[in-house]
PDB file of C-alpha atoms and ligand atoms in Angstrom:
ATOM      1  CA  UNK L   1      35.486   0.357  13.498  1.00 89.00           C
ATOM      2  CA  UNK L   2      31.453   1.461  13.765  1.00 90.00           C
ATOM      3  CA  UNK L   3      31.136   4.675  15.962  1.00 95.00           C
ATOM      4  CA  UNK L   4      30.031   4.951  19.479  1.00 95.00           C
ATOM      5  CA  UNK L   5      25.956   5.915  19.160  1.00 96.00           C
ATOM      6  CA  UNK L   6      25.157   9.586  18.840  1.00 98.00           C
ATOM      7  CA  UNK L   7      23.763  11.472  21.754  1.00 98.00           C
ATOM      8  CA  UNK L   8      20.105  12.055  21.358  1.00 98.00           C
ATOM      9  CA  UNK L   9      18.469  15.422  22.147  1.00 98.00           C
ATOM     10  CA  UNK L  10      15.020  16.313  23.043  1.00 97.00           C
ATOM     11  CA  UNK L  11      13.515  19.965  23.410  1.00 97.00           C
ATOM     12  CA  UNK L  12       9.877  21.018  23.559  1.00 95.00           C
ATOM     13  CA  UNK L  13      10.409  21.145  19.576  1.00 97.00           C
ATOM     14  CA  UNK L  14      13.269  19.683  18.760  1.00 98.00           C
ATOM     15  CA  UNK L  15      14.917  16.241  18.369  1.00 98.00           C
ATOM     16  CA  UNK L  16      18.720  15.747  17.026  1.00 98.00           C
ATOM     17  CA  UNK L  17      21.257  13.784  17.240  1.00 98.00           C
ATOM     18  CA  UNK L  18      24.979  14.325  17.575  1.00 98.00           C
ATOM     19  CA  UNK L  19      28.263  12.372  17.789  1.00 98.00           C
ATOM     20  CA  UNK L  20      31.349  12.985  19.660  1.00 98.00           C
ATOM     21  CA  UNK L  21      32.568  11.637  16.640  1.00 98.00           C
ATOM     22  CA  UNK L  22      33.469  14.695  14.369  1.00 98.00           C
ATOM     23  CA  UNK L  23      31.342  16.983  17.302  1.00 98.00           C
ATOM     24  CA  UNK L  24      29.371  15.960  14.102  1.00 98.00           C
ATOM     25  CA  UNK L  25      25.712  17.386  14.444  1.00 99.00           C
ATOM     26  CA  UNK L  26      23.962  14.674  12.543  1.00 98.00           C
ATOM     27  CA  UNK L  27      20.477  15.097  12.241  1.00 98.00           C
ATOM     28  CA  UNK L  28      18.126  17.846  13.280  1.00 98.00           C
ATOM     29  CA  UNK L  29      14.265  18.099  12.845  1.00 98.00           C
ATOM     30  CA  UNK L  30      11.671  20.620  14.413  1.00 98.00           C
ATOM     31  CA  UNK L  31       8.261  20.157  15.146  1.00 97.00           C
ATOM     32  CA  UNK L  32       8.942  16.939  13.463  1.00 97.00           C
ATOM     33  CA  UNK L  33       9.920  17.859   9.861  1.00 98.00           C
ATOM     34  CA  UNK L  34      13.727  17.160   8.992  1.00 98.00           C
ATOM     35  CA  UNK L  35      16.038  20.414   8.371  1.00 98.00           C
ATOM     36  CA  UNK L  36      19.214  19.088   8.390  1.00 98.00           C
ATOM     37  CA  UNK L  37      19.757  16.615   5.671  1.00 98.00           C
ATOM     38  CA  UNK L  38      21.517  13.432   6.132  1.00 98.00           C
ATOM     39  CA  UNK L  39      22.179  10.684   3.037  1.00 98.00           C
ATOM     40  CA  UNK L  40      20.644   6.803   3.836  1.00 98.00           C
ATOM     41  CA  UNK L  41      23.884   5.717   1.994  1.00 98.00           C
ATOM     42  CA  UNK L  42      25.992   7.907   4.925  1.00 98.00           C
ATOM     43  CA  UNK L  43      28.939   5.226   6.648  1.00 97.00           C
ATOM     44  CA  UNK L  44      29.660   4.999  10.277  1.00 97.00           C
ATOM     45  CA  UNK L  45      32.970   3.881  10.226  1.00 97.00           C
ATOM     46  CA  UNK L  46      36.100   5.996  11.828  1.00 96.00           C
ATOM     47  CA  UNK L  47      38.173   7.312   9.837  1.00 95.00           C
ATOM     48  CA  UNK L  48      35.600   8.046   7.510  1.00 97.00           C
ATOM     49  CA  UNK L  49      33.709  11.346   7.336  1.00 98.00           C
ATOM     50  CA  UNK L  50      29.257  11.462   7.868  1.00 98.00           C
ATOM     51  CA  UNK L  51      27.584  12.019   4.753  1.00 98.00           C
ATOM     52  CA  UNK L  52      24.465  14.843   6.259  1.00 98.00           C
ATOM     53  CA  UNK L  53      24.458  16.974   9.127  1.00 99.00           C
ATOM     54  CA  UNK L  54      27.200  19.706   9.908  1.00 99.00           C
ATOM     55  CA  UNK L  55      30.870  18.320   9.326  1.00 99.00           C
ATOM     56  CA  UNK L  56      33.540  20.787  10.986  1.00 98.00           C
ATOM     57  CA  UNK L  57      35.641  21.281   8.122  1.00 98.00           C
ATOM     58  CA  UNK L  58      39.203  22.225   9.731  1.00 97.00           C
ATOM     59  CA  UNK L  59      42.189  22.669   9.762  1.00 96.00           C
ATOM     60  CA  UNK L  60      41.687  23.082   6.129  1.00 97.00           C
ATOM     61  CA  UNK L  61      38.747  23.387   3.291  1.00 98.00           C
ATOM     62  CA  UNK L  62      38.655  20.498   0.516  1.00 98.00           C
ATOM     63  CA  UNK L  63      42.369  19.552  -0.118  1.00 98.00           C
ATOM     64  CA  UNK L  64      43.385  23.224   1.506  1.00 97.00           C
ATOM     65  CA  UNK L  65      44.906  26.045  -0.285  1.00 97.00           C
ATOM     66  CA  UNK L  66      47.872  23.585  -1.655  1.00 96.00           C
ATOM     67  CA  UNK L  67      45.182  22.069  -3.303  1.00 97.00           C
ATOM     68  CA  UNK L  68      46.941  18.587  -1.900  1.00 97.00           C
ATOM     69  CA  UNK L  69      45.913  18.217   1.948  1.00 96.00           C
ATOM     70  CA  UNK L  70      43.923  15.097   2.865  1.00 95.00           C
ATOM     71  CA  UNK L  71      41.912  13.885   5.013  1.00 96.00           C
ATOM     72  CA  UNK L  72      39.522  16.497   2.531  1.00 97.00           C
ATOM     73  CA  UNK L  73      38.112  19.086   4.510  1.00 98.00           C
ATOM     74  CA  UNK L  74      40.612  18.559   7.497  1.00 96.00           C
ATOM     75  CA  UNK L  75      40.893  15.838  10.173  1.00 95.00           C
ATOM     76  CA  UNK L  76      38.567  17.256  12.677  1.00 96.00           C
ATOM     77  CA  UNK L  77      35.210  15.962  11.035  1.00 97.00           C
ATOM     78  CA  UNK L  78      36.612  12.444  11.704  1.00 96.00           C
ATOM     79  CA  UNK L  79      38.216  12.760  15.197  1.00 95.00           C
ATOM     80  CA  UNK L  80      37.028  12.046  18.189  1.00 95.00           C
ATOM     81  CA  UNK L  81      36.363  14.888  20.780  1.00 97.00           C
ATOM     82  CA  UNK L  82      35.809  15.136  24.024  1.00 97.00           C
ATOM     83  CA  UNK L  83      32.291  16.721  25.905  1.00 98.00           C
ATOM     84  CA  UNK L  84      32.736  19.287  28.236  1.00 97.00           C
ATOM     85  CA  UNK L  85      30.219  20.236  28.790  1.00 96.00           C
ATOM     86  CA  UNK L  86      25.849  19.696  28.357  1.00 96.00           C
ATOM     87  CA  UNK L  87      23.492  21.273  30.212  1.00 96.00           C
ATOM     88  CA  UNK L  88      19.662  22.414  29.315  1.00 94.00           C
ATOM     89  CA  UNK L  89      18.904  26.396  29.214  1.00 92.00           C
ATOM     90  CA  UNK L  90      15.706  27.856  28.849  1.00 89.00           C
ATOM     91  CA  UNK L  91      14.144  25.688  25.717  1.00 91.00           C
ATOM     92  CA  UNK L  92      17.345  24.953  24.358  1.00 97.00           C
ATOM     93  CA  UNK L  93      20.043  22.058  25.253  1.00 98.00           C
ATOM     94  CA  UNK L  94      23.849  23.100  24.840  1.00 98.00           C
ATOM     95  CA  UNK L  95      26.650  20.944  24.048  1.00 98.00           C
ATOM     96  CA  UNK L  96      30.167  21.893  24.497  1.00 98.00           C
ATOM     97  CA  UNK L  97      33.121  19.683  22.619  1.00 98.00           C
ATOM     98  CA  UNK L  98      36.701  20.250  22.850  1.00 97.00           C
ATOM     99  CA  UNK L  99      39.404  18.946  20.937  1.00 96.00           C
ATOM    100  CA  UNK L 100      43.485  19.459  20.935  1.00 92.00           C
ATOM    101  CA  UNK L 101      46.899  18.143  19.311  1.00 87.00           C
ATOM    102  CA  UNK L 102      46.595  14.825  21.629  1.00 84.00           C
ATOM    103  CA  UNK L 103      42.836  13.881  20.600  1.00 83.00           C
ATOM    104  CA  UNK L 104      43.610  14.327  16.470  1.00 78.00           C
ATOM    105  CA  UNK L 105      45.239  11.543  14.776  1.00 69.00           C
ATOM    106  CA  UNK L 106      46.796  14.143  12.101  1.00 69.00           C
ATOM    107  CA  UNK L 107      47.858  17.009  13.799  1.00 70.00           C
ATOM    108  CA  UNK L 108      51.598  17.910  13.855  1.00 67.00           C
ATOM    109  CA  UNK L 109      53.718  17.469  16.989  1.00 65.00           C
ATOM    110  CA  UNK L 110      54.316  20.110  19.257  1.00 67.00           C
ATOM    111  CA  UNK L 111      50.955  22.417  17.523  1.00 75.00           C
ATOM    112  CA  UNK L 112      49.430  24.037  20.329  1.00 89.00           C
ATOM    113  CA  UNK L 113      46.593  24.511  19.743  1.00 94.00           C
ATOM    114  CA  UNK L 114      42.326  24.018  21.126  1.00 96.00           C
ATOM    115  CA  UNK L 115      39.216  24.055  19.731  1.00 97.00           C
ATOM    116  CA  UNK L 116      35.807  24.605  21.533  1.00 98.00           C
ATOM    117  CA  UNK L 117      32.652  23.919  19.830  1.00 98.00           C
ATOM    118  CA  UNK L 118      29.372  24.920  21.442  1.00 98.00           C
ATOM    119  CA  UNK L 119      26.074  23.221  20.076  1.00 98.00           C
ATOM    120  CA  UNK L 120      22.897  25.089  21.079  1.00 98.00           C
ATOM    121  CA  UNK L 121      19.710  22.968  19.749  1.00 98.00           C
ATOM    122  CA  UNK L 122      16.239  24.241  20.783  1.00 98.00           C
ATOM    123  CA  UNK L 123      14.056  26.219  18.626  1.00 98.00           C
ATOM    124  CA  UNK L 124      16.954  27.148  16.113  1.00 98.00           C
ATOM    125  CA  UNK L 125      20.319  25.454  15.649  1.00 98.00           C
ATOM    126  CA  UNK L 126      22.842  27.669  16.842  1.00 98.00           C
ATOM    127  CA  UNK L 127      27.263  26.832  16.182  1.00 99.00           C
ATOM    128  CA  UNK L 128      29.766  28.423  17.201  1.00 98.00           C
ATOM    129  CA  UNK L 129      33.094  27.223  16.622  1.00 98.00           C
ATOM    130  CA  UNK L 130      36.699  29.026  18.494  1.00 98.00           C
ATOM    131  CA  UNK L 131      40.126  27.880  17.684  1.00 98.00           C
ATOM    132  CA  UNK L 132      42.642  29.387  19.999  1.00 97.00           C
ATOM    133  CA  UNK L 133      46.816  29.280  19.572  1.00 95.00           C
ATOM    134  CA  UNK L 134      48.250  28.166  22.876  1.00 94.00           C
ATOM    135  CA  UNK L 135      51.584  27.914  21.040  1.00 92.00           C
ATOM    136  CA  UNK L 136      54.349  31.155  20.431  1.00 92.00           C
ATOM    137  CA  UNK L 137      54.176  31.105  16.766  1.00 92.00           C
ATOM    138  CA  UNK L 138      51.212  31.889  14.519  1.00 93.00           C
ATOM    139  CA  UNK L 139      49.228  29.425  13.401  1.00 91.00           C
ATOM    140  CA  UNK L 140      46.935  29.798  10.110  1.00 94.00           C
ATOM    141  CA  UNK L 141      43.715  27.073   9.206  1.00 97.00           C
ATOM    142  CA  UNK L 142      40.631  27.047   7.091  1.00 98.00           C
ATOM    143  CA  UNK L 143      36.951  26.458   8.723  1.00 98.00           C
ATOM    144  CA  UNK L 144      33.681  25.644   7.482  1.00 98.00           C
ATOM    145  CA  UNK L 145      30.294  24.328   8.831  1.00 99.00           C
ATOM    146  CA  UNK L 146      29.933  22.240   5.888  1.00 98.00           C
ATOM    147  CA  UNK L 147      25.852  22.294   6.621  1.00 99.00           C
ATOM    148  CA  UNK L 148      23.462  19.882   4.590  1.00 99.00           C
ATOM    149  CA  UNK L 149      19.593  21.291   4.366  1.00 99.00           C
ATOM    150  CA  UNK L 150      16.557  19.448   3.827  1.00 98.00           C
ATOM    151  CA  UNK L 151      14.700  20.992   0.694  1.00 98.00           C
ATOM    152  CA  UNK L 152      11.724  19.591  -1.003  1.00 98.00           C
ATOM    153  CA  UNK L 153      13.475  19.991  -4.470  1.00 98.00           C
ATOM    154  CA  UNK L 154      16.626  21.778  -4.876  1.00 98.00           C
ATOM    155  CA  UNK L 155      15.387  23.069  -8.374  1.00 98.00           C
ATOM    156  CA  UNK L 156      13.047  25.109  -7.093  1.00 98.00           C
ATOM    157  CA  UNK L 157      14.630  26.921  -4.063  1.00 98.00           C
ATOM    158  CA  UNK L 158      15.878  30.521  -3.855  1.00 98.00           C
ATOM    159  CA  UNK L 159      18.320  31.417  -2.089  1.00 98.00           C
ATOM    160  CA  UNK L 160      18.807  35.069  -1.349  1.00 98.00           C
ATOM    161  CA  UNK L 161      21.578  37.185   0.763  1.00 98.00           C
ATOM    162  CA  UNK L 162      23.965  36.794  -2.008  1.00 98.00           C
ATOM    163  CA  UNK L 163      23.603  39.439  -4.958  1.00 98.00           C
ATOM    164  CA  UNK L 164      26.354  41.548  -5.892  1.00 98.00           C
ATOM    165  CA  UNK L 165      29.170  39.242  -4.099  1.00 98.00           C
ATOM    166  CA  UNK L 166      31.924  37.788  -5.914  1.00 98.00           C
ATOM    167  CA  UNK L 167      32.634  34.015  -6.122  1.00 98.00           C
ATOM    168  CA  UNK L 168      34.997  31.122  -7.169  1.00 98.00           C
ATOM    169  CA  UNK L 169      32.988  29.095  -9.034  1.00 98.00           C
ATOM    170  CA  UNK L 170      34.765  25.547  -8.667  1.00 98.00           C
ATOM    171  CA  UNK L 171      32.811  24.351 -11.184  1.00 98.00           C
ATOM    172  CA  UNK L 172      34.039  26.082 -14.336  1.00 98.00           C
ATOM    173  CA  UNK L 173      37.194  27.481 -11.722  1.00 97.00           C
ATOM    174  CA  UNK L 174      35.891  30.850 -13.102  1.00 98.00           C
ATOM    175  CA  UNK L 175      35.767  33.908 -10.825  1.00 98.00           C
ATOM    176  CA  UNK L 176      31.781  35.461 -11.274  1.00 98.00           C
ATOM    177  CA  UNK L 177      29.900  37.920  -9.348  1.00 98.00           C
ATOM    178  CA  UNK L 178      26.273  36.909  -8.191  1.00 98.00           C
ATOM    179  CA  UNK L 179      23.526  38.413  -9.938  1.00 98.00           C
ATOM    180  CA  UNK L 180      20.247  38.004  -7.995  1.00 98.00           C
ATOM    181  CA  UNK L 181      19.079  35.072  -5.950  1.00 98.00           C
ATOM    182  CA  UNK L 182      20.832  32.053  -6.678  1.00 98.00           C
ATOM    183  CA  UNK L 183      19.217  29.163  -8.133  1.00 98.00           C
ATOM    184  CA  UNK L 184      20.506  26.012  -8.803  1.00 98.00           C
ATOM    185  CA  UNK L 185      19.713  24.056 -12.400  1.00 98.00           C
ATOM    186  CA  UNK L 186      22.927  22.098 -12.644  1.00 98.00           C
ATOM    187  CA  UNK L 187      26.099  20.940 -10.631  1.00 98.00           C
ATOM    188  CA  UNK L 188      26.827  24.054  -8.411  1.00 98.00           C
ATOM    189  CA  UNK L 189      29.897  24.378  -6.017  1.00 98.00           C
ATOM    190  CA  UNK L 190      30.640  28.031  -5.198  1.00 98.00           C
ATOM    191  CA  UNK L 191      32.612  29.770  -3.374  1.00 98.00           C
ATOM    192  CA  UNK L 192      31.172  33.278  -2.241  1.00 98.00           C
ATOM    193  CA  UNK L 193      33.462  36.305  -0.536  1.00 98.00           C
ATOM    194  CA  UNK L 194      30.492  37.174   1.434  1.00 98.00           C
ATOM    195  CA  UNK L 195      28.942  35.830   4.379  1.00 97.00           C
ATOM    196  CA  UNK L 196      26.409  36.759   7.005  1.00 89.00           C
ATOM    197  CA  UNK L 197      22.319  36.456   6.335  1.00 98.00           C
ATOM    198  CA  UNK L 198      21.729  34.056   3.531  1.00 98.00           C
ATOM    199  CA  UNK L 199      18.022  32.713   3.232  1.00 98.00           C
ATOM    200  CA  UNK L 200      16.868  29.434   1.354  1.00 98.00           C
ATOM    201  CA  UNK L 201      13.243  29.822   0.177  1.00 98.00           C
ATOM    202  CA  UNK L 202      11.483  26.645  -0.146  1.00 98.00           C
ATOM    203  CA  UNK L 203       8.130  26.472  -2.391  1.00 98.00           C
ATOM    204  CA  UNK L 204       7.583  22.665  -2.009  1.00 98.00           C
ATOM    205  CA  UNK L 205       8.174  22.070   1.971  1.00 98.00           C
ATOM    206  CA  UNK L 206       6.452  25.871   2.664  1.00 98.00           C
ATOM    207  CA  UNK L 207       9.200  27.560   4.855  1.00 98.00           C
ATOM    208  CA  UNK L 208      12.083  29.453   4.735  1.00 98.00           C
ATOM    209  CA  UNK L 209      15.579  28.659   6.102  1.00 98.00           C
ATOM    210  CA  UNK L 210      17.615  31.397   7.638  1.00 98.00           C
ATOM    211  CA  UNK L 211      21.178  31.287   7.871  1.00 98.00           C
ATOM    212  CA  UNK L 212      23.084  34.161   9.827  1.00 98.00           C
ATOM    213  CA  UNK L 213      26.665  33.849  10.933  1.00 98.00           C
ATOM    214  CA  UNK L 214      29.638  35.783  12.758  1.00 98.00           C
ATOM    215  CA  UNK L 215      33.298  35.434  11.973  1.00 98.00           C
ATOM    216  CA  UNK L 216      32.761  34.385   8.520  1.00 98.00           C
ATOM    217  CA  UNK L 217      33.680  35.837   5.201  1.00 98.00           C
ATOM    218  CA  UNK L 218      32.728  33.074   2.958  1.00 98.00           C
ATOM    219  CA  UNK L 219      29.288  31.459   2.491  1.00 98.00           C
ATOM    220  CA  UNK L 220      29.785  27.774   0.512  1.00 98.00           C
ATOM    221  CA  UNK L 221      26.433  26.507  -1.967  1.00 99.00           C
ATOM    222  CA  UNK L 222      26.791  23.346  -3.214  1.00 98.00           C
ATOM    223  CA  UNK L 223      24.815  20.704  -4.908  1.00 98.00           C
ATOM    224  CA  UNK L 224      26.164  17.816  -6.696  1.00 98.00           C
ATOM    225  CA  UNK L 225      23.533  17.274  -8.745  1.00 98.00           C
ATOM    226  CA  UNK L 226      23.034  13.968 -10.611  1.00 97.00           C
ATOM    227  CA  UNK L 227      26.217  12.696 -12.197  1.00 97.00           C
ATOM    228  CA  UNK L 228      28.538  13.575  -8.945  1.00 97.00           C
ATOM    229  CA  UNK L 229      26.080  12.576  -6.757  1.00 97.00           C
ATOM    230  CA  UNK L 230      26.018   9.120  -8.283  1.00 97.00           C
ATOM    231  CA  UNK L 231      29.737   9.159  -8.414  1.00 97.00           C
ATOM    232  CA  UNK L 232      29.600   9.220  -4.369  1.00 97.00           C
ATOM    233  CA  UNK L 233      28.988   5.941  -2.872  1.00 97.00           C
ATOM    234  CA  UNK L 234      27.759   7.598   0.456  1.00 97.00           C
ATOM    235  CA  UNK L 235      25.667   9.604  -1.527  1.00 97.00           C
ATOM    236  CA  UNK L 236      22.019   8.132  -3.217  1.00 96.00           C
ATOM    237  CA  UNK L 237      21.457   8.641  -6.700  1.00 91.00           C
ATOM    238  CA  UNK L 238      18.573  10.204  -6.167  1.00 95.00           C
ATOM    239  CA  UNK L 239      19.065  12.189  -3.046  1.00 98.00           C
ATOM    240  CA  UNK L 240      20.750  15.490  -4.888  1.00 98.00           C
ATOM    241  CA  UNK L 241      17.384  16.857  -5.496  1.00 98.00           C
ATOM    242  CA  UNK L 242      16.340  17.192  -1.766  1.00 98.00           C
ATOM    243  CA  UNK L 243      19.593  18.692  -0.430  1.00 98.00           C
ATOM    244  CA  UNK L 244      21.771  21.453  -0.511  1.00 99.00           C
ATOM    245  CA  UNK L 245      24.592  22.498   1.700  1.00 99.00           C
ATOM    246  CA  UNK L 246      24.756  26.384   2.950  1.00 98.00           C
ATOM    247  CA  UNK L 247      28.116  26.693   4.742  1.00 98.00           C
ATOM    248  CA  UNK L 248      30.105  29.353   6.663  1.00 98.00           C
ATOM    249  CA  UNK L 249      33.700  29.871   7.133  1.00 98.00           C
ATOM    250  CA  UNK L 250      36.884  31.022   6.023  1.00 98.00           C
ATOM    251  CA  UNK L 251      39.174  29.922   3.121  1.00 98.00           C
ATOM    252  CA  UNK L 252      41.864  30.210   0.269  1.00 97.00           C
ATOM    253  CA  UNK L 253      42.071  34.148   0.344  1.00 97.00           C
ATOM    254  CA  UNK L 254      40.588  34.698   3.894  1.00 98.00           C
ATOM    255  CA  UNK L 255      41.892  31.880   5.935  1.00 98.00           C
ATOM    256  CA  UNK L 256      42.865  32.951   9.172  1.00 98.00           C
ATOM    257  CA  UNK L 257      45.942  33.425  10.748  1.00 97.00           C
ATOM    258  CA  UNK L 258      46.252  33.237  14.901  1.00 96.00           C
ATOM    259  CA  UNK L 259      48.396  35.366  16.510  1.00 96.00           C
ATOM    260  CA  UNK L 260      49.921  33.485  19.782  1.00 95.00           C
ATOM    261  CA  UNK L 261      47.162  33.476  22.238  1.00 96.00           C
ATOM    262  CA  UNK L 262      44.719  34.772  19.951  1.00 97.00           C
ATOM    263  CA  UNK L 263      41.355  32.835  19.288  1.00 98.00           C
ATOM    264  CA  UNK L 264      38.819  33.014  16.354  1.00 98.00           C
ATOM    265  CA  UNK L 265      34.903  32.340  16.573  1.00 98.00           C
ATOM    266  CA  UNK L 266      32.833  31.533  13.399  1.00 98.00           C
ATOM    267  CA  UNK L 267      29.550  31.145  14.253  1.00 98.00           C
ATOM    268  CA  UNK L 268      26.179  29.593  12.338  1.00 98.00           C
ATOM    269  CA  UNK L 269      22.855  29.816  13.138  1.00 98.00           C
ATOM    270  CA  UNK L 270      19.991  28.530  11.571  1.00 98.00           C
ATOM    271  CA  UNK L 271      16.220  29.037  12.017  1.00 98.00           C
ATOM    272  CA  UNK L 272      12.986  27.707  10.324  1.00 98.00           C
ATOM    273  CA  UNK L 273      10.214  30.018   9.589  1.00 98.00           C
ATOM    274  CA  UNK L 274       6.831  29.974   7.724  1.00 91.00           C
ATOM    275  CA  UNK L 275       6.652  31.276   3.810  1.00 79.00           C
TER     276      UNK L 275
HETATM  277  O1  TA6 F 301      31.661  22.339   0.118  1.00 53.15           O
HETATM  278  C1  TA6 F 301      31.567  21.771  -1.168  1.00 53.15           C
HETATM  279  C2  TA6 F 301      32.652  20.715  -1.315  1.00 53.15           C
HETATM  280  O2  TA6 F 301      33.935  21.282  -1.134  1.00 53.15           O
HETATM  281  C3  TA6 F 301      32.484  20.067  -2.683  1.00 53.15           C
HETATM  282  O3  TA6 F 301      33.548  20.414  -3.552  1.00 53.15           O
HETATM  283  C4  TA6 F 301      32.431  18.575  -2.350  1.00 53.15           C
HETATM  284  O4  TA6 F 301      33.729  18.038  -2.338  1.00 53.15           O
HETATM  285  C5  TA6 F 301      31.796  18.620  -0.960  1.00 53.15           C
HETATM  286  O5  TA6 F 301      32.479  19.691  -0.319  1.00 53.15           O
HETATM  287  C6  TA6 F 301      31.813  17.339  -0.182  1.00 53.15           C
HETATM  288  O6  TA6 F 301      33.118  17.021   0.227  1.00 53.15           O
HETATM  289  P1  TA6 F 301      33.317  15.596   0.997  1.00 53.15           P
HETATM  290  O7  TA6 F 301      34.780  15.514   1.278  1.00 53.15           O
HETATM  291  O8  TA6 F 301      32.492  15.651   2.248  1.00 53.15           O
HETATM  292  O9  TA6 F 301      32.790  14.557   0.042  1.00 53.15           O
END
């Protein structure tokens, strides 16, 4: 089944797009140049998860720390939740989605537990994602803003913030430690214990992309590159060259655990600057 249209958003410099779909951020330019990424292969079906944009991956990260959970990346990037909430503050518009046990197809019965997602688009993107436990046992989960960045060619970014932290490198499954910026010159898919200010310099499109988050303690980089990029049918062949995905969250060694009653933020913002 197709989706319901996204909602459209317009600010003095930006214009986006989101569904209720996922809460699924889709696409994202300011002052008219793209910098979220989305794939022209991307489906639109339910059930199926947006290729672009910022999937919510949760309850879990890829197949989750049993290394066998599907949907990947969790069932809330291809549920449906509910707005709360959307009202316009100073140059910014803010969307508030909500989603529980009843509105996700693959939650267990009887979890109790919500999550409230607040969208701020204006002059910067600004996420921040809570998960509370409204039930009287603990409940544990992985989360990630799985975000997909516009670059002008991924071989020639920088991307600083990142020196000196350790990282499961899912590539080789080898545990490194980052030395310098990182650059990417083949299939990368890392996995850094270290989040917070990461920044994505961009030679070819002239700007720099900031990245600062809260609540996080891992900061995802991945690029497919060519052959897994051609191995995705939602993916172009050609498209791994002008992406890369930044993400937040927390995973394998520092997912979270809720107490009862206890709620979690991560939080992602991203602005555009000059070089
Ligand atoms: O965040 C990187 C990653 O975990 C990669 O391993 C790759 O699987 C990517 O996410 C995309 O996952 P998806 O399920 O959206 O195709």
């Amino acid at each position: 089944m197709t989706l319901d249209a996204p909602r459209q958003i317009r600010t003095d410099r930006s214009v986006a797009e989101v569904y209720d779909y996922g809460a699924h951020v889709w696409s994202w330019a300011l002052d008219g140049e793209p910098v979220l990424w989305t794939s022209a292969e991307s489906v639109f079906e339910q059930g199926k998860a947006l290729r672009g944009g910022v999937p919510i991956c949760w309850p879990w990260f890829g197949p989750g720390r049993t290394g066998d959970l599907t949907p990947a990346h969790g069932f809330a990037r291809i549920s449906d939740w509910s707005l709360d909430g959307r009202v316009d503050v100073a140059d910014a518009e803010v969307l508030t989605y909500v989603l529980g046990p009843d509105d996700a197809p693959d939650a267990l019965p009887g979890e109790r537990w919500r999550v409230t997602y607040v969208v701020s688009i204006g002059d910067d993107l600004d996420l921040a994602l809570t998960v509370e436990n409204r039930g009287a046992t603990p409940f544990s989960y992985e989360v990630a803003l799985h975000t997909y960045l516009t670059v002008g060619d991924v071989r020639q970014v920088a991307i600083a913030g990142l020196d000196g932290a350790p990282y499961l490198d899912k590539v080789t499954r080898a545990r490194e430690v980052q030395s310098g910026d990182v650059t990417i010159t083949a299939e990368t898919d890392r996995v850094y214990d270290r989040a917070g200010e990461v920044v994505v310099t961009d030679p070819v499109l002239g700007r720099l992309l900031r990245i600062s988050t809260d609540g996080a303690a891992n900061t995802v980089v991945w690029n497919p590159w060519v052959a897994k990029a051609a191995a995705m049918p939602d993916f172009g062949d050609g498209e791994w060259s002008g992406m890369l995905c930044i993400e937040a969250g927390n995973m394998l060694e520092s997912a979270v655990t809720l107490e009862p009653g206890a709620s979690r933020t991560v939080r992602y913002r991203l602005a555009v600057e000059g070089t």
